[in-house]
Coordinates of N, CA and C in Angstrom, one line a residue:
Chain P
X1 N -2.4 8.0 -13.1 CA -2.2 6.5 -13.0 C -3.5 5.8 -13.4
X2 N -2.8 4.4 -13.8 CA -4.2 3.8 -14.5 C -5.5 3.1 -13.6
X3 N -6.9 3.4 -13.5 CA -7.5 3.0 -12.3 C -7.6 1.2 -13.0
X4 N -7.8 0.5 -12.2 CA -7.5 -1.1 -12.0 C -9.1 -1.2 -11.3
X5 N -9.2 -2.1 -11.9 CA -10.1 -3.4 -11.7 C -10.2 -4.7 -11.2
X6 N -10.7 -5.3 -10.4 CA -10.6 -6.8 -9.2 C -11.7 -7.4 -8.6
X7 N -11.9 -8.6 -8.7 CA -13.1 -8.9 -8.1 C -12.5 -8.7 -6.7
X8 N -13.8 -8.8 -6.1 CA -13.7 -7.8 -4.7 C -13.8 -9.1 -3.8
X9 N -14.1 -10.8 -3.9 CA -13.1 -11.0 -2.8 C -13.5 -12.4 -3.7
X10 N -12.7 -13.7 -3.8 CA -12.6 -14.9 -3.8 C -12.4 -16.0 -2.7
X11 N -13.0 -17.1 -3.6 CA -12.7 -18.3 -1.9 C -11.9 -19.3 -2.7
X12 N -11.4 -20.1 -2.1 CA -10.5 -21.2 -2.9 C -10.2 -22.3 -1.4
X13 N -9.6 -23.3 -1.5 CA -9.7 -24.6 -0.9 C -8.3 -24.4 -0.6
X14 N -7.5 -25.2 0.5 CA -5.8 -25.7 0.4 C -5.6 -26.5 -0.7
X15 N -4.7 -25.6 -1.5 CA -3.5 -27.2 -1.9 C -4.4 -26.6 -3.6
X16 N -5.1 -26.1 -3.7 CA -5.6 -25.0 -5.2 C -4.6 -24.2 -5.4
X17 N -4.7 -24.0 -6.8 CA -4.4 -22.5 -7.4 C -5.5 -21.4 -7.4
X18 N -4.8 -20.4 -7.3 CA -5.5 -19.2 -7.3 C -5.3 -18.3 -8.1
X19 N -5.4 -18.2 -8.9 CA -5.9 -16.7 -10.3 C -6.8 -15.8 -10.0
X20 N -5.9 -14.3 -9.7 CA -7.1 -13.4 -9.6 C -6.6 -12.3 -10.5
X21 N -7.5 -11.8 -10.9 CA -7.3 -11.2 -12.6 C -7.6 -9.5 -12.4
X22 N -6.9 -9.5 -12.7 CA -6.9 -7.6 -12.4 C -7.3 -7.1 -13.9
X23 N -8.0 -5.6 -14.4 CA -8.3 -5.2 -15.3 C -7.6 -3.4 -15.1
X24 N -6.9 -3.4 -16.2 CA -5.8 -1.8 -15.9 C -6.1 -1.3 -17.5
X25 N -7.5 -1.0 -18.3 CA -7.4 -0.6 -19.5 C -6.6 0.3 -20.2
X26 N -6.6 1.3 -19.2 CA -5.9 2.6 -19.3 C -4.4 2.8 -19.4
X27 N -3.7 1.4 -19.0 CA -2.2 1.5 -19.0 C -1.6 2.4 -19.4
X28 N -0.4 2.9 -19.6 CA 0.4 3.6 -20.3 C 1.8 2.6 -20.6
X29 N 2.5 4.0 -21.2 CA 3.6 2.6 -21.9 C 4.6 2.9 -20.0
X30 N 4.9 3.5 -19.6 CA 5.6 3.4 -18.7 C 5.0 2.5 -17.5
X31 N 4.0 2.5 -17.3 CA 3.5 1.6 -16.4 C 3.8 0.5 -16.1
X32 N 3.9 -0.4 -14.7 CA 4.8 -1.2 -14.4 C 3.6 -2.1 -13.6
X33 N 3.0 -2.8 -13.9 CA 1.6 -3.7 -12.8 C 2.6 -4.5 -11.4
X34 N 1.8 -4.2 -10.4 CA 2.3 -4.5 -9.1 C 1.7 -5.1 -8.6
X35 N 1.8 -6.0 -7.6 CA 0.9 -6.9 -6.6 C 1.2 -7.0 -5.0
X36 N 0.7 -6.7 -4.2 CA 0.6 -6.6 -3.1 C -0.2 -7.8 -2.2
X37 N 0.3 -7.8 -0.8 CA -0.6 -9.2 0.1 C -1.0 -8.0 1.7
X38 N -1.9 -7.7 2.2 CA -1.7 -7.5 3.0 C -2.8 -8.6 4.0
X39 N -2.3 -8.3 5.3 CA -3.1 -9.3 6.6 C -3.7 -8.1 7.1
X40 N -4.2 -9.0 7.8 CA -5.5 -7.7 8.7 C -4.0 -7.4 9.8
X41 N -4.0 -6.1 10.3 CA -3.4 -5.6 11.1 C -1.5 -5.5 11.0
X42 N -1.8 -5.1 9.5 CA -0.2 -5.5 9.1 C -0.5 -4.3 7.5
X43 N 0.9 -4.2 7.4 CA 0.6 -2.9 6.1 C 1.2 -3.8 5.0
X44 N 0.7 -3.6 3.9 CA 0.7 -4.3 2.6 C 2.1 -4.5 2.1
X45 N 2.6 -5.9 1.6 CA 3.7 -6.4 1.1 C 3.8 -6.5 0.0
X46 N 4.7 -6.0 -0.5 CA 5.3 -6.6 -2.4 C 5.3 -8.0 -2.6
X47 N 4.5 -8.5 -3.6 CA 4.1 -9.7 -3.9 C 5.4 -9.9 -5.5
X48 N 5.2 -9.2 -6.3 CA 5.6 -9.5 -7.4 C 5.1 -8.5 -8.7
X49 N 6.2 -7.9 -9.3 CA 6.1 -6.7 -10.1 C 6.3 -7.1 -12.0
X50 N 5.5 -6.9 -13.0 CA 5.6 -7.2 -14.5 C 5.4 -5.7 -15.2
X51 N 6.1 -6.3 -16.1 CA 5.7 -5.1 -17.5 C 5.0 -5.7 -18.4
X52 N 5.7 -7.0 -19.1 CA 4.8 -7.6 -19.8 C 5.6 -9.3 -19.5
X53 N 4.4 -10.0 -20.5 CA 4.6 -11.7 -20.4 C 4.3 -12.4 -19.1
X54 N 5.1 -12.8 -18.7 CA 5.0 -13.7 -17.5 C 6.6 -13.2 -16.7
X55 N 6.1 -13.4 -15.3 CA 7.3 -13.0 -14.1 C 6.8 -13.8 -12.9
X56 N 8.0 -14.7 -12.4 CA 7.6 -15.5 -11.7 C 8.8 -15.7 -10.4
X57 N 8.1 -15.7 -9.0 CA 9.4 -15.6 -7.9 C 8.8 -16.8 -6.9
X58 N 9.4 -16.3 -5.9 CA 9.5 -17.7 -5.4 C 7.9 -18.0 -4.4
X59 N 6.9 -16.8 -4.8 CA 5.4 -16.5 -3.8 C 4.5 -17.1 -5.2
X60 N 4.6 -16.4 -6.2 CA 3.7 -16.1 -7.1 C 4.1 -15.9 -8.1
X61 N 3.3 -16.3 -9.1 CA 3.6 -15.6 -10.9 C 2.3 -14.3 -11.3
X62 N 2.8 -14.0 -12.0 CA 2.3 -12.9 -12.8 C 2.2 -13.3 -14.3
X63 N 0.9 -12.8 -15.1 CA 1.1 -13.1 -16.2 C 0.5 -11.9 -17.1
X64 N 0.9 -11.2 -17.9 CA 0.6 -10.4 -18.4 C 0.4 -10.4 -20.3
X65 N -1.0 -10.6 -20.4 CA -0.8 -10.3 -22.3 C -0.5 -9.3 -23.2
X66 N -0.5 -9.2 -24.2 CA 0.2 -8.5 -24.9 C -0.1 -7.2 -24.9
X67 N -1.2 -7.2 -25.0 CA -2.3 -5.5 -24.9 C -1.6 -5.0 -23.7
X68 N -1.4 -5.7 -22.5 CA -1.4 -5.3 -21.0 C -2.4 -4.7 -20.6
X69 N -3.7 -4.9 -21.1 CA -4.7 -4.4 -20.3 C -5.1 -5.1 -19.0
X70 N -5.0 -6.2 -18.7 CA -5.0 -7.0 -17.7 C -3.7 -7.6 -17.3
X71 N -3.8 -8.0 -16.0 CA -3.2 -9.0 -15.4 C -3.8 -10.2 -14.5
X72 N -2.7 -11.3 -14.4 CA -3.6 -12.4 -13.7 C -2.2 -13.0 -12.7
X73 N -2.6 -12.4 -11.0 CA -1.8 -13.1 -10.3 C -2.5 -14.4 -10.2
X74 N -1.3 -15.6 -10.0 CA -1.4 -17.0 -9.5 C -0.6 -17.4 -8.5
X75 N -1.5 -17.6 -7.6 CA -1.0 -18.7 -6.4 C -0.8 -19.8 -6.7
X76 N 0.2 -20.6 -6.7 CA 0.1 -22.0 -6.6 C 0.5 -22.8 -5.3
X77 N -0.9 -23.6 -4.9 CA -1.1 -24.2 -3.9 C -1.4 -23.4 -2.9
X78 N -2.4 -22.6 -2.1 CA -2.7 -21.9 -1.3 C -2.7 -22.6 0.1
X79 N -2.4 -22.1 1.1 CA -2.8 -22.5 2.1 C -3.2 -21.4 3.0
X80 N -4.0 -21.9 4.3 CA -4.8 -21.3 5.1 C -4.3 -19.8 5.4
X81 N -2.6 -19.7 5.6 CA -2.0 -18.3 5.7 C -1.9 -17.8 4.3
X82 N -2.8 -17.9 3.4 CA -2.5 -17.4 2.0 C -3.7 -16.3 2.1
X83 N -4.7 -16.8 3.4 CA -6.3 -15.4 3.0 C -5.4 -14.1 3.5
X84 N -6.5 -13.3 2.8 CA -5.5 -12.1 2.7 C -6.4 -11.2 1.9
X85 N -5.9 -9.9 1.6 CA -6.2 -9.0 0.8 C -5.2 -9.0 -0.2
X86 N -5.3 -9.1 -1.7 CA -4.2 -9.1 -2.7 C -4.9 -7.4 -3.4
X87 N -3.8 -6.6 -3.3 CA -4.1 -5.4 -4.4 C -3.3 -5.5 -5.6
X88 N -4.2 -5.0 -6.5 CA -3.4 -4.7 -8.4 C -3.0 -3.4 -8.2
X89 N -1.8 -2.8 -8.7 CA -1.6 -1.8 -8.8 C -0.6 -1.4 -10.1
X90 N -0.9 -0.2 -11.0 CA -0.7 0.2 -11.7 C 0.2 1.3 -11.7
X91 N 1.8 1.4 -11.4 CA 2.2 2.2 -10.7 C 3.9 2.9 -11.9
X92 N 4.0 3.8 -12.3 CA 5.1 4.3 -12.9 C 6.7 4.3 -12.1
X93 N 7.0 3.4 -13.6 CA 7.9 2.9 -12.7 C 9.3 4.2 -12.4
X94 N 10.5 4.2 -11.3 CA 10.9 5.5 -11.1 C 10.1 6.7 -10.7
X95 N 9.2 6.7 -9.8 CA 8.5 7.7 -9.6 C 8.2 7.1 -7.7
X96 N 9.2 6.7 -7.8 CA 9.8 6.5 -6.3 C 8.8 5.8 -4.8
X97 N 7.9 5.4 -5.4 CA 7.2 4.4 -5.0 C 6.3 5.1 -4.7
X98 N 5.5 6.2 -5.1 CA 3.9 6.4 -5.0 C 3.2 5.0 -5.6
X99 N 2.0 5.1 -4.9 CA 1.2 3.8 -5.2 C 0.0 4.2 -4.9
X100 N -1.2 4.1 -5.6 CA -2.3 4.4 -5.8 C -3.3 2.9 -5.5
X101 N -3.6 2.9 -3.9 CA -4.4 1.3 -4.2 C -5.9 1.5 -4.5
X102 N -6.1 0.5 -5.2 CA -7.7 0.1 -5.7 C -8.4 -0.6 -4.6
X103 N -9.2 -1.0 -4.6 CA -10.1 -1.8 -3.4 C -9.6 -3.3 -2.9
X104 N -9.1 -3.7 -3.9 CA -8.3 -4.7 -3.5 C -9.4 -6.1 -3.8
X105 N -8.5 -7.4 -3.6 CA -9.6 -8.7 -3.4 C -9.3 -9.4 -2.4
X106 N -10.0 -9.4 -1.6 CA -10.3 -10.7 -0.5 C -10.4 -11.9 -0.7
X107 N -9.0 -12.8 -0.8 CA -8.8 -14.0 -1.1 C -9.1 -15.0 0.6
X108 N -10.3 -15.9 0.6 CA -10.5 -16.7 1.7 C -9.7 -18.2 1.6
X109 N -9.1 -18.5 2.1 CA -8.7 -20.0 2.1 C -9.1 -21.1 2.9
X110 N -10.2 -21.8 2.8 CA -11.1 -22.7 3.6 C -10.0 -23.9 3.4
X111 N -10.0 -24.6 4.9 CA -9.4 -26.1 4.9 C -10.1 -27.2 4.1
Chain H
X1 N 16.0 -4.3 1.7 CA 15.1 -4.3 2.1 C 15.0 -2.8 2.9
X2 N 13.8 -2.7 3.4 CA 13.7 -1.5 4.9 C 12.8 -1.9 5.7
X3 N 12.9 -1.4 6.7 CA 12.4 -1.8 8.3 C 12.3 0.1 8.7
X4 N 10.7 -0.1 8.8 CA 9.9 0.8 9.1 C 9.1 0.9 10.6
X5 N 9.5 2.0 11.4 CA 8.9 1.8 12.8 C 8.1 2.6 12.8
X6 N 7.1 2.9 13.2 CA 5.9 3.7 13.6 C 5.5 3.6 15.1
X7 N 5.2 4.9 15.6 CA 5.1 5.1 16.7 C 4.1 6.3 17.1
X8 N 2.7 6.1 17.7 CA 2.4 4.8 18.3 C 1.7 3.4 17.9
X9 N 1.5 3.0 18.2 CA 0.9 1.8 16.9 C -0.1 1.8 17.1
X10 N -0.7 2.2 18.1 CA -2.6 2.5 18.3 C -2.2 3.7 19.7
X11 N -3.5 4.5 19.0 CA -3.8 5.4 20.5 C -5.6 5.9 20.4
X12 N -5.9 6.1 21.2 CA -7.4 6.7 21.8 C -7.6 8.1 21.7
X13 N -7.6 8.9 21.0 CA -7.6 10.3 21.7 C -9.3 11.0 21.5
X14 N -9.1 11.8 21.9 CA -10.5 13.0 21.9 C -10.3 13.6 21.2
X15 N -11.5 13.6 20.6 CA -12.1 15.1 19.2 C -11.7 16.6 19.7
X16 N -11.3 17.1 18.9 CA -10.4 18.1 19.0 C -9.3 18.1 19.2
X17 N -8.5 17.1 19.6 CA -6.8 17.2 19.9 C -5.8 16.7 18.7
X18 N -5.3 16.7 18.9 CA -4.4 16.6 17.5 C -3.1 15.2 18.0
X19 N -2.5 14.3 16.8 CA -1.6 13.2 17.9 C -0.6 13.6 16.6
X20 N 0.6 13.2 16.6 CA 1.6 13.1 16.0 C 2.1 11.6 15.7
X21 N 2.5 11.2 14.9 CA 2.9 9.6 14.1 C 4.1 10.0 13.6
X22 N 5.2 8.7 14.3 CA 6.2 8.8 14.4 C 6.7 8.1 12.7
X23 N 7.6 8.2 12.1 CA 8.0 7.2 11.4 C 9.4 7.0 11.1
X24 N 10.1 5.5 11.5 CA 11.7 5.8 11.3 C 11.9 4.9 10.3
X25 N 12.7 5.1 9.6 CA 13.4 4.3 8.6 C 14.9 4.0 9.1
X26 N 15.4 2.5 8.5 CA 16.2 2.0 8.9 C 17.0 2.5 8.0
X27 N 17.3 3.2 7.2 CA 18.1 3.4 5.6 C 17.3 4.9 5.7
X28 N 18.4 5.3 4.5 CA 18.5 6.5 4.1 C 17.5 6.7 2.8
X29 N 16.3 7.5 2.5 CA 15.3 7.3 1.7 C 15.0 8.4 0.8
X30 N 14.5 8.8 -0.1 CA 14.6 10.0 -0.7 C 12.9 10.7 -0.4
X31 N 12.3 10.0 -0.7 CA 10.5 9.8 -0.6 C 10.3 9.0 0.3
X32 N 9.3 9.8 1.3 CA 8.5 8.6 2.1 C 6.8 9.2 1.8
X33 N 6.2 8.3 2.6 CA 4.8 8.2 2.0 C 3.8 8.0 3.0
X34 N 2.4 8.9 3.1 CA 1.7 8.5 4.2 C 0.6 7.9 3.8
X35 N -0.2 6.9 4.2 CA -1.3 6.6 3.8 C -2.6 6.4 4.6
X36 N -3.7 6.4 4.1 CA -4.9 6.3 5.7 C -5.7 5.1 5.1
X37 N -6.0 4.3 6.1 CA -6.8 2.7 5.7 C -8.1 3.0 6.9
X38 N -9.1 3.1 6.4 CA -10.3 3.5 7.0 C -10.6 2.1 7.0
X39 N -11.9 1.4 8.1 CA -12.1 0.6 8.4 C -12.5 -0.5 7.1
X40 N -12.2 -1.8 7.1 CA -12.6 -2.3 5.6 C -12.3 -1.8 4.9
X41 N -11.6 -1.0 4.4 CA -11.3 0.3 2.8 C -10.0 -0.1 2.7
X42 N -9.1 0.6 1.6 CA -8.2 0.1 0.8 C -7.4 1.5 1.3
X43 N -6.4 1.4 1.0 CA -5.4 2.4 1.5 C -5.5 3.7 0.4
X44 N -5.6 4.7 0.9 CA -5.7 6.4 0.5 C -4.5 7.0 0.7
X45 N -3.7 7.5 -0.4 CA -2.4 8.0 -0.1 C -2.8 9.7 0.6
X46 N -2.0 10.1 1.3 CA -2.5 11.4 2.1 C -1.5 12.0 1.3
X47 N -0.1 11.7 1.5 CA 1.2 12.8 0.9 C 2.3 12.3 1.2
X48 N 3.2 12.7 0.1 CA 4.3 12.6 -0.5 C 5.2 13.9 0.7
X49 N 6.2 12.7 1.2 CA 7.3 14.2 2.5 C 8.5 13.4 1.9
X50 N 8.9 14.8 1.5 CA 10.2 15.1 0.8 C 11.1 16.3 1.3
X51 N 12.3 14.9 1.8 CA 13.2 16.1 2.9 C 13.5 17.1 2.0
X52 N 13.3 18.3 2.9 CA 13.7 19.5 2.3 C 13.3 20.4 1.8
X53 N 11.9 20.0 1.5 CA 11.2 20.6 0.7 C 9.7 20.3 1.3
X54 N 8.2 20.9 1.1 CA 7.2 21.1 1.6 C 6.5 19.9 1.3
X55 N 5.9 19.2 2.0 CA 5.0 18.0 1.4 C 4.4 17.9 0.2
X56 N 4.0 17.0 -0.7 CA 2.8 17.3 -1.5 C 1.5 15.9 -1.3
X57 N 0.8 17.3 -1.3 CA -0.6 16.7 -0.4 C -1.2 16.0 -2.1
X58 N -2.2 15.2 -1.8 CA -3.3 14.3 -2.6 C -4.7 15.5 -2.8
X59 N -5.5 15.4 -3.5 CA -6.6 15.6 -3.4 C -7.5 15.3 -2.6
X60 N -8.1 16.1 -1.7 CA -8.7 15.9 -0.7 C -8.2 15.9 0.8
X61 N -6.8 16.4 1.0 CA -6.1 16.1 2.0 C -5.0 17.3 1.5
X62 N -5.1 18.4 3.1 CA -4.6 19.7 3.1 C -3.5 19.6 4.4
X63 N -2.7 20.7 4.4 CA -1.8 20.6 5.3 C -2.0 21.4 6.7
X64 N -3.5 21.8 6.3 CA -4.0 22.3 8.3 C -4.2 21.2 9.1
X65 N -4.9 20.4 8.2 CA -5.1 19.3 8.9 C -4.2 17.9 9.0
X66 N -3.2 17.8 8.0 CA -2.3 16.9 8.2 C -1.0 17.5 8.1
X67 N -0.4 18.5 9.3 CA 1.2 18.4 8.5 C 2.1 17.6 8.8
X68 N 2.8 17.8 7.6 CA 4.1 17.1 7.9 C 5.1 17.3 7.7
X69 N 6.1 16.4 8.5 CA 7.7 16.8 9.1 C 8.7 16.1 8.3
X70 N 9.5 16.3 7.9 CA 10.7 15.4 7.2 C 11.9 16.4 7.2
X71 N 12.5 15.9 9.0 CA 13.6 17.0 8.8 C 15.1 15.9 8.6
X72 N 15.0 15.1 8.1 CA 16.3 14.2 8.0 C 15.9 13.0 6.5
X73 N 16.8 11.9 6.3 CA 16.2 11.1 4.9 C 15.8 9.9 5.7
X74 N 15.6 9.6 7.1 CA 15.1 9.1 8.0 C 13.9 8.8 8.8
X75 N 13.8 10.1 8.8 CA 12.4 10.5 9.9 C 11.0 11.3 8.9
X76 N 10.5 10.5 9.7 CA 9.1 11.6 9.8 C 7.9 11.8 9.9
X77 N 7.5 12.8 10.5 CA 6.2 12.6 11.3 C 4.8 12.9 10.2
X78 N 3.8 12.7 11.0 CA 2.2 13.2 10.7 C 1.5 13.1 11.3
X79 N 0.8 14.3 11.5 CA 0.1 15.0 12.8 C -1.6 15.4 11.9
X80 N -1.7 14.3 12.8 CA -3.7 14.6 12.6 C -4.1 15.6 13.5
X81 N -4.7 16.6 12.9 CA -5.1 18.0 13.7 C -6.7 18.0 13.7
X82 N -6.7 18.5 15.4 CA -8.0 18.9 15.6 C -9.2 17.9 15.0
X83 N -8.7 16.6 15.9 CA -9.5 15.3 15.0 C -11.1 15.0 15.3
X84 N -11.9 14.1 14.9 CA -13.2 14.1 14.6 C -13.5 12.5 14.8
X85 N -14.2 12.1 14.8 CA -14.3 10.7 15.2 C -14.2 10.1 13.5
X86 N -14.2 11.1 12.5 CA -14.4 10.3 10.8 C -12.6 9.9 10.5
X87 N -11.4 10.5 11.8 CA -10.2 10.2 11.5 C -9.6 8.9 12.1
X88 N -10.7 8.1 12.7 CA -10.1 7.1 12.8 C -10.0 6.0 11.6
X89 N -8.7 5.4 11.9 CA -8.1 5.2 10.7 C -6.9 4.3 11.1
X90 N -6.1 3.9 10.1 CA -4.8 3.2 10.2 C -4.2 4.1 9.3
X91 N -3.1 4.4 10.2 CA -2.4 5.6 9.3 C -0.7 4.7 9.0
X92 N -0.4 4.9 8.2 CA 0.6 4.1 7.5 C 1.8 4.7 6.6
X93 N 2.9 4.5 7.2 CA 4.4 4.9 6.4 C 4.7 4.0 5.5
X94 N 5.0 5.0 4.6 CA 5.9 3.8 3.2 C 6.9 4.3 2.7
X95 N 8.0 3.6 2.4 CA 9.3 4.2 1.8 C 9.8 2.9 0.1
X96 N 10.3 3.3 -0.3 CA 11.0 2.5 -1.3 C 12.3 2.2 -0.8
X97 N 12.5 1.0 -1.2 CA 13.8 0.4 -0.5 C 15.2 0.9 -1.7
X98 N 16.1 1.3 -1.2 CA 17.7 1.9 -1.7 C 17.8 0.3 -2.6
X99 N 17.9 0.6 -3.8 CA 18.7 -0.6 -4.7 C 17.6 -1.7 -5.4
X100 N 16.4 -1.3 -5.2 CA 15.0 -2.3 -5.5 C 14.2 -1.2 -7.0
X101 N 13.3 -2.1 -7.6 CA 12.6 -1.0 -8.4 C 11.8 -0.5 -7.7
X102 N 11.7 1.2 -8.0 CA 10.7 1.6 -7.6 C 9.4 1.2 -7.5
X103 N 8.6 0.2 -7.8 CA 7.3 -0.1 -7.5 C 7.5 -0.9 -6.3
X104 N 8.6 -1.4 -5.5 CA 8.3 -1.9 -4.3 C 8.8 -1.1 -3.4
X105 N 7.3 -1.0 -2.4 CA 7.7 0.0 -1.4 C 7.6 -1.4 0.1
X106 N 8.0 -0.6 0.9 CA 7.6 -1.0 1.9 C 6.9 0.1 3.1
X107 N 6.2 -1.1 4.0 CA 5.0 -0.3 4.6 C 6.0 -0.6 6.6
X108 N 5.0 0.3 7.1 CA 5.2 0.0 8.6 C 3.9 -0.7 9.0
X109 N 4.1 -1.0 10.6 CA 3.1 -1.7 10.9 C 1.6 -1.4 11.1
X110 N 1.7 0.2 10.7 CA 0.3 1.4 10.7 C 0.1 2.0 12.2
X111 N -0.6 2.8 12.5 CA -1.0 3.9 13.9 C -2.2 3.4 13.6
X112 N -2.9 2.4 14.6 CA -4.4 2.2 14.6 C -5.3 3.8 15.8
X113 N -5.7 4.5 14.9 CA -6.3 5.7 16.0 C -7.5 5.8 16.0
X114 N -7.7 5.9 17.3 CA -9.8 6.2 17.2 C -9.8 6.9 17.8
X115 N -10.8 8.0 17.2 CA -11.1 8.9 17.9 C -12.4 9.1 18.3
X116 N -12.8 9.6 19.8 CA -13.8 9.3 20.2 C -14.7 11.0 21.2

């Protein structure tokens, strides 16, 4: 699996966007980029899953360029329940939900 | 979706004893998944329990010290053996939900354990 890349924590304001940019050089063609949210004392949530372009639900977009060597989740409009840990994950898709997490980024949301 | 119970959700024990971690799934699963979240640290998959068949362990993580149970497509346990005060941890079930892509798993609420 491909190891991934993240800054290791960001701060941002309410009512911002948030871009936090993952680095996956190693991709393969089956690989499927994943995003996760977890809270302190709570186990990590599906945020929003891409192969390529852009993928967008009702939390978050994903944007992915053509290489796919990176990704860039976006929040739009954060608020205070948005700090969190977000992980990138780089995970084959059908291979039944093994998941390999990276260190993850520490998103802070100050009022 | 799935709805994942873990049991116990924190315990205390003493070095040397061993605790067992419950895990139930609401749905019928094919793969479930264990994971260990060390204090501040990012989740470490332990192993893959696959009814029917013998776990498969990660590197760095053997089955004296963690085995595990998957006697139904429901259940299943993990048992920290003969622990040390470096196993405390948040220990964590995951399954993939019936009808979703495999990349979304879901998690339980984790076994916070210290061992002392």
């Amino acid at each position: 699996l491909a190891k991934t890349t993240q800054p290791i924590s960001m701060d941002s304001y309410e009512g911002q966007e948030v871009n936090i940019t993952c680095s996956h050089n190693n991709i393969a063609t089956n690989d499927y980029i994943t995003w996760y949210q977890q809270f302190p004392s709570q186990g990590p949530r599906f945020i929003i899953q891409g192969y390529k372009t852009k993928v967008t639900n009702e939390v978050a977009s994903l944007f992915i360029p053509a290489d796919r060597k990176s990704s860039t989740l976006s929040l739009p409009r954060v608020s205070l329940s948005d700090t969190a840990v977000y992980y990138c994950l780089v995970a084959i898709y059908n291979q039944g939900g093994k998941l390999i997490f990276g260190q993850g980024t520490e998103l802070s949301v100050k009022p | 979706s799935a709805v994942i119970s873990q049991k116990p959700s924190r315990d205390i024990c003493q070095r040397g004893t061993s605790l067992t971690i419950q895990c139930q799934v609401d749905s019928q699963v094919t793969m479930m998944f264990w994971y260990r979240q060390q204090p501040g640290q990012s989740l470490t998959l332990i192993a893959t329990a696959n009814q029917g068949s013998e776990a498969t362990y990660e590197s760095g993580f053997v089955i004296d010290k963690f085995p595990i149970s998957r006697p139904n497509l429901t259940f299943s346990t993990l048992t920290v053996s003969n622990m040390s005060p470096e196993d405390s941890s948040i220990y964590l079930c995951s399954v993939t939900g019936a009808g979703v892509m495999n990349t979304e798993a879901f998690f339980g609420q984790g076994t916070r354990l210290t061992v002392v």
